[in-house]
mmCIF file of C-alpha atoms in Angstrom:
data_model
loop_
_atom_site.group_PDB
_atom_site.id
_atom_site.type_symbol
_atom_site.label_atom_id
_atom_site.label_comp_id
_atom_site.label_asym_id
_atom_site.label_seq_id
_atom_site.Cartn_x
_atom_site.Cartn_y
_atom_site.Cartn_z
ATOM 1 C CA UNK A 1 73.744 113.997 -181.964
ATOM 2 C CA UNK A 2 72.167 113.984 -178.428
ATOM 3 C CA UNK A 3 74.210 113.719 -175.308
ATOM 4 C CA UNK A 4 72.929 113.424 -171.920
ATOM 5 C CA UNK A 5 74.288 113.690 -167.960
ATOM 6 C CA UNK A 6 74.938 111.692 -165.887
ATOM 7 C CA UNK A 7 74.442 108.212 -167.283
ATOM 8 C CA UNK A 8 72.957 107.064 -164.273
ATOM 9 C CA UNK A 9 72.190 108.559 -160.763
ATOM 10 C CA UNK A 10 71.724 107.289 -157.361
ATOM 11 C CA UNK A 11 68.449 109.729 -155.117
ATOM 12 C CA UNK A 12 66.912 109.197 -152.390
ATOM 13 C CA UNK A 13 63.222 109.662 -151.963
ATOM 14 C CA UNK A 14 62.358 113.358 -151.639
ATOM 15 C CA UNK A 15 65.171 114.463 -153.160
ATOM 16 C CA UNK A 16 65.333 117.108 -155.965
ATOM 17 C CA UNK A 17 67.369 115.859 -159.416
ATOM 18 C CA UNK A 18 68.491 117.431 -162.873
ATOM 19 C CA UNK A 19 68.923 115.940 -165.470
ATOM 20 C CA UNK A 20 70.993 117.431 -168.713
ATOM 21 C CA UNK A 21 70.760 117.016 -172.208
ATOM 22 C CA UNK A 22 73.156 118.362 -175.002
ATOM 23 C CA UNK A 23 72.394 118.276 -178.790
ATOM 24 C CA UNK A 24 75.810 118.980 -181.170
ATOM 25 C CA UNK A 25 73.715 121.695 -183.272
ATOM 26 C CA UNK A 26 70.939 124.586 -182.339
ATOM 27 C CA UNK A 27 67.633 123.103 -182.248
ATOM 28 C CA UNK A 28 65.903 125.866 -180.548
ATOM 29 C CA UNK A 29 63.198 124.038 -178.426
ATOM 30 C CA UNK A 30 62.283 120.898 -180.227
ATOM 31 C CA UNK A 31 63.490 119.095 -177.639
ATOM 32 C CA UNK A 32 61.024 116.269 -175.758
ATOM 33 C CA UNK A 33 61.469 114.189 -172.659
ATOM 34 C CA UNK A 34 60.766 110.502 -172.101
ATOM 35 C CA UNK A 35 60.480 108.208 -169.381
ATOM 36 C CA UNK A 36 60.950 104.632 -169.322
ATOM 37 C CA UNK A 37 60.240 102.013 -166.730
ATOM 38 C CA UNK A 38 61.504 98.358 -167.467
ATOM 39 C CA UNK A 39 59.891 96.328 -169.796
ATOM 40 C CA UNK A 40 57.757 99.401 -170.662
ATOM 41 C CA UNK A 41 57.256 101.489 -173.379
ATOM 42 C CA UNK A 42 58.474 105.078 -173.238
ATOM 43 C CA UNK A 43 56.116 107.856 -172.102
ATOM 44 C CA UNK A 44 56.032 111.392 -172.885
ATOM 45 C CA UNK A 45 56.829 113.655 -170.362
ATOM 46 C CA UNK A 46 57.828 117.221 -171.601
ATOM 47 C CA UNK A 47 57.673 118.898 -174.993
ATOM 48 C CA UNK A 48 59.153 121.864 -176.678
ATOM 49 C CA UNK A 49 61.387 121.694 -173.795
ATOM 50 C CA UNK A 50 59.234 122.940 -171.230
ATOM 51 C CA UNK A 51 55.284 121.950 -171.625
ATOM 52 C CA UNK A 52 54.247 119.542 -169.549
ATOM 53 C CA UNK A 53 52.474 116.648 -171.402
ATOM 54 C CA UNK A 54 49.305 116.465 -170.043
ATOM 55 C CA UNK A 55 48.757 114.150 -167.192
ATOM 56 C CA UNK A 56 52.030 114.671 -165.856
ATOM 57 C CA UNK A 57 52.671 115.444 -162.577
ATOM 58 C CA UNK A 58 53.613 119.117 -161.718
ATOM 59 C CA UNK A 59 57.063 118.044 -160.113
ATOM 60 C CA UNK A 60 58.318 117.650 -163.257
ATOM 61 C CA UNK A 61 59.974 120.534 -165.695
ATOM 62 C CA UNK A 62 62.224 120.908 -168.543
ATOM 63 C CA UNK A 63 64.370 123.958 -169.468
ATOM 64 C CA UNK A 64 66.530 124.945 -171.758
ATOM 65 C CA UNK A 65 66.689 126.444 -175.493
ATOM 66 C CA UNK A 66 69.504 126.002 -178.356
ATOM 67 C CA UNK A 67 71.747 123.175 -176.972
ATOM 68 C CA UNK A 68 71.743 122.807 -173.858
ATOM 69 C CA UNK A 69 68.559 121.572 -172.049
ATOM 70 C CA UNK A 70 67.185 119.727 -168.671
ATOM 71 C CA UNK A 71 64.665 117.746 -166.927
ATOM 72 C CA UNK A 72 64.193 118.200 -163.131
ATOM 73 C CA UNK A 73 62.049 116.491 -160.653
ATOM 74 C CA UNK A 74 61.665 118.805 -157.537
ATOM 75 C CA UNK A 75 60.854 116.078 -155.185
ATOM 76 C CA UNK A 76 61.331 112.508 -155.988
ATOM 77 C CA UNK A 77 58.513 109.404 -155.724
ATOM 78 C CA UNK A 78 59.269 105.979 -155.941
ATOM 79 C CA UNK A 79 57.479 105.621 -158.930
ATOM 80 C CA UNK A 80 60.069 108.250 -160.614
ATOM 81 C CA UNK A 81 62.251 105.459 -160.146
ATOM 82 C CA UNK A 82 63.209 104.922 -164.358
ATOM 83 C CA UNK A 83 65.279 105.904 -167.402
ATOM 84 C CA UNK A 84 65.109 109.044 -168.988
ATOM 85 C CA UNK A 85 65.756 110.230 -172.401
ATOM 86 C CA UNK A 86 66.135 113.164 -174.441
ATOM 87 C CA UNK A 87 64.912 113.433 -178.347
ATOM 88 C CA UNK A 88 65.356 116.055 -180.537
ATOM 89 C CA UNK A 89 62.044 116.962 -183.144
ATOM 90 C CA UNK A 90 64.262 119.665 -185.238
ATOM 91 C CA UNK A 91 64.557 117.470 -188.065
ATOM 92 C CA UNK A 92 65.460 114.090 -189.384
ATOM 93 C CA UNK A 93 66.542 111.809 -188.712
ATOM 94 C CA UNK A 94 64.744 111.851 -185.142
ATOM 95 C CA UNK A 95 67.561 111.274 -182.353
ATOM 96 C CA UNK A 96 67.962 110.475 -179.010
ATOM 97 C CA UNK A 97 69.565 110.678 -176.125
ATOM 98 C CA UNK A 98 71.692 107.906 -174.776
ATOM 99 C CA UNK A 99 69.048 107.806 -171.755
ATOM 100 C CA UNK A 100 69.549 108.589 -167.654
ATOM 101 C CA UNK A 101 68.862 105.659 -165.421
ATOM 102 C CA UNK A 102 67.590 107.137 -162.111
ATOM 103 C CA UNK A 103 67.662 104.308 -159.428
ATOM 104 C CA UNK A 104 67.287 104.261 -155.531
ATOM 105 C CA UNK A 105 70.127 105.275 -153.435
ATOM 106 C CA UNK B 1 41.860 107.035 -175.657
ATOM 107 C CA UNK B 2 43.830 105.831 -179.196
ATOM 108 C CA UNK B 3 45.823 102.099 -178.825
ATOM 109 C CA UNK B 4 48.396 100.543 -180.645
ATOM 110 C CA UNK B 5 49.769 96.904 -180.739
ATOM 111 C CA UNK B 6 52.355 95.299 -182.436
ATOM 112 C CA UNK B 7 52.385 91.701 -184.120
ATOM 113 C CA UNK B 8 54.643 89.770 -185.652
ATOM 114 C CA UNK B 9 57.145 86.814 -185.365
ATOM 115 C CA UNK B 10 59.284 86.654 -182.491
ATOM 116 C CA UNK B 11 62.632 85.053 -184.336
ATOM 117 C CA UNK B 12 63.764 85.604 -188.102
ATOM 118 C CA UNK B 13 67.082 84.363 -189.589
ATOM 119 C CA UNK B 14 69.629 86.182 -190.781
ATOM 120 C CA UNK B 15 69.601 87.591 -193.882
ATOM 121 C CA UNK B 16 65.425 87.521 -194.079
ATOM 122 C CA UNK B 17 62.957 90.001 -193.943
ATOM 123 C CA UNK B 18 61.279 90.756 -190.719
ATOM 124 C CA UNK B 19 57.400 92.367 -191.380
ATOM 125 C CA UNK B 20 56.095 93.729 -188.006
ATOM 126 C CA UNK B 21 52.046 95.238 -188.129
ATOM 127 C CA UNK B 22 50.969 97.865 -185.980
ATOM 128 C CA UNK B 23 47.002 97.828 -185.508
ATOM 129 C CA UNK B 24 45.491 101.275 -184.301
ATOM 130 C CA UNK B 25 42.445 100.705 -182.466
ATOM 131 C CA UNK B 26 40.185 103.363 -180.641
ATOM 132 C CA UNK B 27 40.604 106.088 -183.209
ATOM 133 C CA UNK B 28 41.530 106.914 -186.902
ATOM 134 C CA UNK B 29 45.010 106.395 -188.858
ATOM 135 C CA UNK B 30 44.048 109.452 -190.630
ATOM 136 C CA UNK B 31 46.191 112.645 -189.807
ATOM 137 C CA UNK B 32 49.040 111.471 -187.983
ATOM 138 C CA UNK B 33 52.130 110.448 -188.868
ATOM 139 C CA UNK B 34 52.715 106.793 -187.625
ATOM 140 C CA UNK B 35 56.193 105.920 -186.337
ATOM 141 C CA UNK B 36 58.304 102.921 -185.789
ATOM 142 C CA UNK B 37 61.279 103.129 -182.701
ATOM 143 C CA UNK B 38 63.600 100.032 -181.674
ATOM 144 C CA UNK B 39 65.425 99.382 -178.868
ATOM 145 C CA UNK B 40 67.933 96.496 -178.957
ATOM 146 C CA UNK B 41 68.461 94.871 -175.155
ATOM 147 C CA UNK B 42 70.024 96.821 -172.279
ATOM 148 C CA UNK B 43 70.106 99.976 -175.214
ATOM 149 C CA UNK B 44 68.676 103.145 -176.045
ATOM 150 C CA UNK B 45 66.520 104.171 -178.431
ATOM 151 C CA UNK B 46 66.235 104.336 -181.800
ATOM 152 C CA UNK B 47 64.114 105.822 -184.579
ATOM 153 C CA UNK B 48 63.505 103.579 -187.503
ATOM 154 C CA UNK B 49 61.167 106.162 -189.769
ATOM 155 C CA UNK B 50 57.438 107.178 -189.698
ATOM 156 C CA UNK B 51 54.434 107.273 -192.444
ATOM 157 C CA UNK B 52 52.309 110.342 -192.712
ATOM 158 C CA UNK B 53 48.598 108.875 -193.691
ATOM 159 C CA UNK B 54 49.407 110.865 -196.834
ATOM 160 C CA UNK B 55 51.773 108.024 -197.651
ATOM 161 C CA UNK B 56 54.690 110.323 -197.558
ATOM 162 C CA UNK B 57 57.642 108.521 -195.727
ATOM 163 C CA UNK B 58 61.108 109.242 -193.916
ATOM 164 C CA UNK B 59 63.686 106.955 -193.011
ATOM 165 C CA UNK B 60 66.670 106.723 -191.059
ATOM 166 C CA UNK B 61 69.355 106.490 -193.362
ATOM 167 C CA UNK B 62 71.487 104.558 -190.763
ATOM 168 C CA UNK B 63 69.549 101.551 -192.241
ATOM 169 C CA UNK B 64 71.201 101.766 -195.799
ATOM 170 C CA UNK B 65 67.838 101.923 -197.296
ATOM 171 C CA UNK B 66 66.779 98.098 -196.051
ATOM 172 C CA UNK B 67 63.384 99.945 -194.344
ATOM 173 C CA UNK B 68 59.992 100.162 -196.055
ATOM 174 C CA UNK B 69 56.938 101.587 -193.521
ATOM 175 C CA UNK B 70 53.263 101.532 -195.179
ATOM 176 C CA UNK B 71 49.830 102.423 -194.621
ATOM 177 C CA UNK B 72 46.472 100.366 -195.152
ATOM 178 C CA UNK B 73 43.631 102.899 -193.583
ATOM 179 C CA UNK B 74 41.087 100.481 -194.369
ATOM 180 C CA UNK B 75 42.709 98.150 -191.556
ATOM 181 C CA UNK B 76 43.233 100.696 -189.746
ATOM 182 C CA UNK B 77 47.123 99.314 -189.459
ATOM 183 C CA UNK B 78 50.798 100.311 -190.877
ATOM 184 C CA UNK B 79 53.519 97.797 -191.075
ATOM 185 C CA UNK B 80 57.283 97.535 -191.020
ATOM 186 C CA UNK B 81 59.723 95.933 -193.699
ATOM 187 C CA UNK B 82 62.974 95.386 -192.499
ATOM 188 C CA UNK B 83 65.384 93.598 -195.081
ATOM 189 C CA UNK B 84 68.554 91.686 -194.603
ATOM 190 C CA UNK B 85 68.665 91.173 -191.203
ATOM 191 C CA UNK B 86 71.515 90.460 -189.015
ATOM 192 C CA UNK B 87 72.183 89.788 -184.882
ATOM 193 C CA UNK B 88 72.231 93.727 -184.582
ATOM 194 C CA UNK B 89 68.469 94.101 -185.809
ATOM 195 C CA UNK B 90 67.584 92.374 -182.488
ATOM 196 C CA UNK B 91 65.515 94.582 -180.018
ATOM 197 C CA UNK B 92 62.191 95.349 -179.065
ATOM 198 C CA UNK B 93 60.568 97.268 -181.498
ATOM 199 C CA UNK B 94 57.493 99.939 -180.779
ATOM 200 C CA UNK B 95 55.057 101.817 -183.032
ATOM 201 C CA UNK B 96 53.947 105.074 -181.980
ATOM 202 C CA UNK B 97 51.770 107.989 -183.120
ATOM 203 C CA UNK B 98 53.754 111.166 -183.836
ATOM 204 C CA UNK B 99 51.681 114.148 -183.798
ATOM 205 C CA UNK B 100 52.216 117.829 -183.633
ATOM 206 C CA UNK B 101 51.524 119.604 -180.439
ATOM 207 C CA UNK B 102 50.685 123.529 -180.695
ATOM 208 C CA UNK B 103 52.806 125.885 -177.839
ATOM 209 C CA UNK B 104 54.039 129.010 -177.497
ATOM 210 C CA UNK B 105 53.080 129.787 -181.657
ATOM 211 C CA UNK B 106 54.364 127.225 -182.913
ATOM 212 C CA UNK B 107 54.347 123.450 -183.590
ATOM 213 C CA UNK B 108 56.201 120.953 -181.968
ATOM 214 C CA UNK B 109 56.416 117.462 -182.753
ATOM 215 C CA UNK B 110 56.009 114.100 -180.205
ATOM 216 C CA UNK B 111 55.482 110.806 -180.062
ATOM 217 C CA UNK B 112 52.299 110.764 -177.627
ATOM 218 C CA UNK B 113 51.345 107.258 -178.153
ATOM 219 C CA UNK B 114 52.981 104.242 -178.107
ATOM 220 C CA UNK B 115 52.642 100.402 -178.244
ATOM 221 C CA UNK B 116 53.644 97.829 -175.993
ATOM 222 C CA UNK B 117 56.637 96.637 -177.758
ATOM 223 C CA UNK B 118 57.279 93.422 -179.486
ATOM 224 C CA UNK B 119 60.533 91.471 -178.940
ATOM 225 C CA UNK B 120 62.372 90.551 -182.407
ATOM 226 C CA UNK B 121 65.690 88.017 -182.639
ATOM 227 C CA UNK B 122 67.587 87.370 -185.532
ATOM 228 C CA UNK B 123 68.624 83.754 -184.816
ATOM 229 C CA UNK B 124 69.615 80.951 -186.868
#
């Protein structure tokens, strides 16, 4: 089971935000990051926790190893503006996160 | 650049089968896995199962077994079976491509490429 915090989060353009993402057992880094816009399918972001999918911006990293993992965006753009979810590639069944929604403040 | 896209009909009843196609276009169903995600309205995500071109399959046994994924490489498309539907099978459904990525020694698997999403309800 994936777990993620907070549920939703209120920045400002410019601004620097972390997101976190739990899994209930050790998955070591098989961990990926998506990012949704609405109406949108999701897009790949980050895998094995910390390599950057190509064609993603630099402003965006992911951390993290075992359990406990996160996304961060150093300095925000407008078109950052989304949801965000964690899934775990350990095994199956393939799970994920309950999502992030990032909105303006 | 690989593309997928969904078909299918928009409403089923209750209790029918919905069959959703994914067509790959711009590059070859062989040696991927091929995956099928849903996402019922204002929800997260979930994972249905995925098809290795193989034929080898894996499910998510949330679904009781109602799920059957399949190739056809010479239409360069794989489809989804979804039996006995109810209200809760509504969402948007995506296919994607899962593939592994090579880092840091080992292999690590994503989903790189996905469709557009089709919208299914499960109305009388």
């Amino acid at each position: 089971q994936m777990t993620q915090s907070p549920s939703s989060l209120s920045a400002s353009v410019g601004d620097r935000v972390t997101i976190t993402c739990r899994s209930s057992h050790n998955i070591n880094t098989n961990l990926n990051w998506y990012q949704q816009k609405p109406g949108k399918a999701p897009k790949l972001l980050i895998f094995a926790a910390s390599s950057l999918q190509s064609g993603v911006p630099s402003r965006f990293s992911g951390d993290g190893f075992g359990t406990d993992f996160t996304l961060a965006i150093s300095s925000l753009q407008p078109e950052d503006f989304a949801t965000y979810y964690c899934q775990q590639s350990f095994n199956t069944p393939v799970t994920f996160g309950p999502g992030t929604r990032l909105e303006i403040k | 650049q690989v593309q997928l896209q969904e078909s299918g009909p928009g409403v089923v009843k209750p209790s029918e089968t919905l069959s959703l196609t994914c067509s790959v276009s711009d590059g070859s169903i062989s040696g991927y896995y091929w995956s099928w995600i849903r996402q019922p309205p204002g929800k997260g995500l979930e994972w249905i199962g995925f098809i290795h071109y193989s034929g080898t399959t894996d499910y998510n046994p949330s679904l009781k077994g109602r799920v059957t994924i399949s190739l056809d490489t010479s239409s360069n498309r794989f489809s989804l079976k979804l039996r006995g539907l109810t209200a809760a099978d509504t969402a948007v459904y995506y296919c994607a491509r899962r593939q592994s990525q090579y880092q840091l020694l080992s292999y690590y698997y994503v989903m790189d490429v996905w469709g557009q999403g089709t919208s299914v309800t499960v109305s009388s």
